[in-house]
CSV table of C-alpha atoms in Angstrom, one decimal:
chain,number,residue,atom,x,y,z
A,172,MET,CA,3.0,-9.5,-14.9
A,173,MET,CA,5.2,-6.3,-15.2
A,174,LEU,CA,6.4,-4.9,-11.9
A,175,SER,CA,7.2,-1.2,-11.8
A,176,THR,CA,9.0,-1.1,-8.5
A,177,GLY,CA,11.3,-4.2,-8.8
A,178,LEU,CA,11.2,-4.6,-5.0
A,179,PRO,CA,12.6,-8.0,-3.9
A,180,GLY,CA,10.0,-8.6,-1.2
A,181,MET,CA,6.4,-9.6,-1.7
A,182,LEU,CA,3.0,-8.2,-0.8
A,183,VAL,CA,0.5,-10.8,0.4
A,184,ALA,CA,-3.0,-9.6,0.0
A,185,VAL,CA,-5.5,-11.3,2.3
A,186,VAL,CA,-9.0,-11.5,0.8
A,187,GLY,CA,-12.1,-13.6,1.3
A,188,PRO,CA,-15.9,-13.5,1.7
A,189,SER,CA,-17.8,-12.6,4.9
A,190,GLY,CA,-17.9,-15.6,7.2
A,191,ALA,CA,-14.6,-17.0,5.9
A,192,GLY,CA,-12.8,-16.4,9.2
A,193,LYS,CA,-10.0,-14.3,7.8
A,194,ASP,CA,-9.5,-12.3,11.0
A,195,THR,CA,-9.4,-15.4,13.2
A,196,LEU,CA,-6.9,-17.2,11.0
A,197,MET,CA,-4.7,-14.1,10.5
A,198,ALA,CA,-4.7,-13.4,14.3
A,199,GLY,CA,-3.5,-16.9,14.9
A,200,ALA,CA,-0.8,-16.7,12.3
A,201,ARG,CA,0.4,-13.3,13.5
A,202,ALA,CA,0.7,-14.6,17.1
A,203,ARG,CA,2.8,-17.5,15.8
A,204,LEU,CA,5.1,-15.3,13.7
A,205,LEU,CA,5.7,-12.7,16.4
A,206,GLY,CA,9.3,-11.7,16.2
A,207,ASP,CA,10.0,-13.4,12.8
A,208,ALA,CA,11.8,-10.7,10.8
A,209,ARG,CA,10.7,-12.2,7.5
A,210,PHE,CA,7.1,-10.9,7.9
A,211,VAL,CA,5.4,-7.5,8.5
A,212,PHE,CA,1.7,-7.3,9.2
A,213,THR,CA,0.4,-4.0,8.0
A,214,ARG,CA,-1.9,-1.8,10.1
A,215,ARG,CA,-4.4,0.0,7.8
A,216,ALA,CA,-5.5,3.6,8.1
A,217,ILE,CA,-9.3,3.9,8.1
A,218,THR,CA,-11.7,6.8,8.4
A,219,ARG,CA,-13.4,5.1,11.3
A,220,PRO,CA,-13.1,6.0,15.0
A,221,ALA,CA,-10.7,3.8,16.9
A,222,GLU,CA,-13.5,3.0,19.5
A,223,ALA,CA,-15.8,1.7,16.7
A,224,GLY,CA,-14.3,-1.7,17.1
A,225,GLY,CA,-13.3,-4.2,14.5
A,226,GLU,CA,-9.6,-4.5,13.4
A,227,ASP,CA,-6.8,-2.6,15.1
A,228,HIS,CA,-6.4,0.4,12.7
A,229,GLU,CA,-5.1,3.9,12.5
A,230,ALA,CA,-8.1,6.1,12.8
A,231,LEU,CA,-8.0,9.2,10.6
A,232,ALA,CA,-10.5,12.0,10.0
A,233,GLU,CA,-11.6,12.4,6.4
A,234,SER,CA,-9.5,15.5,6.0
A,235,ALA,CA,-6.4,13.9,7.5
A,236,PHE,CA,-6.8,10.9,5.2
A,237,ALA,CA,-7.2,13.1,2.1
A,238,ALA,CA,-4.1,15.1,3.0
A,239,ARG,CA,-2.0,12.0,3.5
A,240,ARG,CA,-3.3,10.5,0.3
A,241,ASP,CA,-2.6,13.6,-1.7
A,242,ALA,CA,0.9,13.7,-0.3
A,243,GLY,CA,1.6,10.2,-1.5
A,244,GLY,CA,1.5,8.7,1.9
A,245,PHE,CA,-0.4,5.6,0.9
A,246,ALA,CA,0.9,2.8,-1.3
A,247,LEU,CA,-2.7,1.7,-2.0
A,248,TRP,CA,-6.0,3.2,-1.0
A,249,TRP,CA,-9.7,2.6,-1.7
A,250,GLU,CA,-13.2,3.5,-0.6
A,251,ALA,CA,-15.9,1.0,0.6
A,252,HIS,CA,-19.1,1.2,2.6
A,253,GLY,CA,-18.7,5.0,3.2
A,254,LEU,CA,-15.1,4.7,4.6
A,255,SER,CA,-11.7,5.3,3.2
A,256,TYR,CA,-8.9,2.7,3.6
A,257,GLY,CA,-5.2,3.2,3.1
A,258,ILE,CA,-2.0,1.0,3.2
A,259,PRO,CA,1.0,3.0,4.3
A,260,ARG,CA,3.7,3.8,1.8
A,261,ALA,CA,6.2,2.4,4.3
A,262,ILE,CA,5.4,-1.1,3.0
A,263,GLU,CA,7.7,-0.4,0.1
A,264,ALA,CA,10.7,0.1,2.4
A,265,GLU,CA,9.9,-3.2,4.1
A,266,MET,CA,9.7,-5.0,0.7
A,267,ALA,CA,12.9,-3.4,-0.3
A,268,THR,CA,14.6,-5.5,2.4
A,269,GLY,CA,13.1,-8.7,1.0
A,270,ARG,CA,10.3,-9.0,3.6
A,271,VAL,CA,6.8,-10.3,3.1
A,272,VAL,CA,4.2,-7.6,3.8
A,273,ILE,CA,0.8,-9.0,4.7
A,274,ALA,CA,-2.2,-6.7,4.2
A,275,ASN,CA,-6.0,-7.0,4.2
A,276,LEU,CA,-6.9,-5.6,0.8
A,277,SER,CA,-10.0,-4.9,-1.2
A,278,ARG,CA,-10.6,-6.9,-4.3
A,279,GLY,CA,-10.9,-3.6,-6.1
A,280,VAL,CA,-7.2,-2.7,-5.7
A,281,LEU,CA,-5.7,-6.2,-6.4
A,282,ALA,CA,-5.1,-5.4,-10.1
A,283,GLU,CA,-3.3,-2.2,-9.3
A,284,ALA,CA,-1.3,-3.9,-6.5
A,285,GLY,CA,-0.3,-6.7,-9.0
A,286,ARG,CA,0.9,-4.1,-11.5
A,287,ARG,CA,3.1,-2.4,-8.9
A,288,TYR,CA,4.4,-5.0,-6.6
A,289,ARG,CA,5.3,-8.7,-6.5
A,290,LEU,CA,1.9,-9.8,-5.3
A,291,ARG,CA,0.4,-13.0,-4.0
A,292,VAL,CA,-3.2,-13.2,-3.0
A,293,LEU,CA,-4.1,-15.3,0.0
A,294,ARG,CA,-7.8,-16.1,-0.4
A,295,ILE,CA,-9.4,-17.5,2.7
A,296,THR,CA,-12.8,-19.0,2.1
A,297,ALA,CA,-15.2,-21.8,3.1
A,298,PRO,CA,-18.0,-23.8,1.3
A,299,LEU,CA,-21.2,-21.8,0.9
A,300,PRO,CA,-23.2,-23.7,3.5
A,301,VAL,CA,-20.4,-23.0,6.1
A,302,LEU,CA,-20.3,-19.3,5.2
A,303,THR,CA,-24.1,-19.1,5.5
A,304,ALA,CA,-24.2,-20.8,8.8
A,305,ARG,CA,-21.5,-18.6,10.3
A,306,LEU,CA,-23.2,-15.4,9.1
A,307,LEU,CA,-26.6,-16.6,10.5
A,308,ALA,CA,-24.9,-17.3,13.8
A,309,ARG,CA,-23.8,-13.7,14.0
A,310,GLY,CA,-27.4,-12.7,14.0
A,311,ARG,CA,-26.9,-9.4,12.1
A,312,GLU,CA,-28.7,-10.4,8.9
A,313,ASN,CA,-31.5,-12.7,7.9
A,314,ALA,CA,-31.1,-15.7,5.5
A,315,ALA,CA,-32.2,-13.7,2.4
A,316,ASP,CA,-29.8,-10.8,3.2
A,317,ILE,CA,-27.0,-13.3,3.7
A,318,GLU,CA,-27.7,-15.1,0.4
A,319,ALA,CA,-27.7,-11.7,-1.4
A,320,ARG,CA,-24.4,-10.7,0.3
A,321,LEU,CA,-22.6,-13.9,-0.7
A,322,ALA,CA,-24.0,-13.7,-4.2
A,323,ARG,CA,-22.4,-10.2,-4.6
A,324,GLU,CA,-18.9,-11.6,-3.9
A,325,VAL,CA,-16.7,-10.2,-6.7
A,326,LYS,CA,-14.5,-12.5,-8.6
A,327,LEU,CA,-10.7,-11.9,-8.4
A,328,PRO,CA,-9.0,-10.3,-11.4
A,329,GLU,CA,-7.5,-12.7,-13.9
A,330,GLY,CA,-3.8,-13.5,-14.0
A,331,LEU,CA,-3.1,-13.1,-10.3
A,332,ASP,CA,-1.0,-15.5,-8.2
A,333,VAL,CA,-3.6,-16.9,-5.8
A,334,VAL,CA,-3.3,-19.3,-2.9
A,335,THR,CA,-6.5,-20.6,-1.4
A,336,VAL,CA,-7.0,-21.7,2.2
A,337,MET,CA,-10.3,-23.5,2.8
A,338,ASN,CA,-11.3,-22.7,6.3
A,339,ASP,CA,-13.9,-25.3,7.0
A,340,GLY,CA,-12.3,-27.3,9.8
A,341,PRO,CA,-10.7,-26.6,13.2
A,342,VAL,CA,-9.2,-23.1,13.6
A,343,GLN,CA,-5.7,-24.5,14.3
A,344,ALA,CA,-5.8,-26.4,11.0
A,345,GLY,CA,-6.6,-23.2,9.1
A,346,VAL,CA,-3.9,-21.3,10.9
A,347,GLU,CA,-1.4,-24.0,9.9
A,348,ASP,CA,-2.5,-23.7,6.3
A,349,VAL,CA,-2.0,-19.9,6.5
A,350,LEU,CA,1.5,-20.3,8.0
A,351,ALA,CA,2.5,-22.7,5.2
A,352,ALA,CA,1.3,-20.2,2.6
A,353,LEU,CA,3.2,-17.4,4.2
A,354,SER,CA,6.4,-19.5,4.5
A,355,ARG,CA,6.2,-20.3,0.8
A,356,ALA,CA,5.9,-16.5,0.1
A,357,ALA,CA,8.9,-15.8,2.2
A,358,ALA,CA,11.0,-18.4,0.3
A,359,ASP,CA,9.8,-16.9,-3.0
A,360,ALA,CA,10.5,-13.3,-1.9
A,361,ARG,CA,14.1,-13.9,-0.8
A,362,PRO,CA,16.4,-11.6,-2.8
A,363,ALA,CA,18.9,-13.4,-5.0
A,364,GLY,CA,22.2,-13.9,-3.3
A,365,ARG,CA,21.0,-12.8,0.1
A,366,ALA,CA,20.5,-15.1,3.0
A,367,ARG,CA,17.0,-15.3,4.4
A,368,PRO,CA,16.5,-14.1,8.0
A,369,ALA,CA,16.3,-17.1,10.2
A,370,PRO,CA,13.1,-17.8,12.1
A,371,PRO,CA,13.3,-17.1,15.9
A,372,GLY,CA,14.8,-20.0,17.8
């Protein structure tokens, strides 16, 4: 796949269906990699109030988001469920140093990301019965709504570099699988002729 930037680092896009446990596994991986200079976990800008809960994000008003978008402040941006999401342009400076940038992306921008950056998709998922049981346990939707939600899951674009983590066991096992995938990404992203930053002692 042709890359327009030629940046030596890599963008790892985290995707997966509802109930897959993406946030749990990524939080565990992030805690384990704290201080490791090879990795940068991206904080998204979202047009959602900070007090609304969910992920730690930069809360922007619609007007502020549009102004930053129009000024080229986002490397990638998209709209979903009435909200706007943006990945800061600063990820390009991080990838220019050979780092692995990890970002929670929408499937809808994966093709664009793959055209512009060295991209690896980290797909966190679980068997359908496990996903259904987890969503039922949340108590937000009934069984029919959950079935419809999971049926709407969009397939990934063809031709992407995809690594799948099956999160159907203990959380720690899933975290270890994520860490292994990220370590492989760091090895693949290392610029030619440049030593890789050593993990913290």
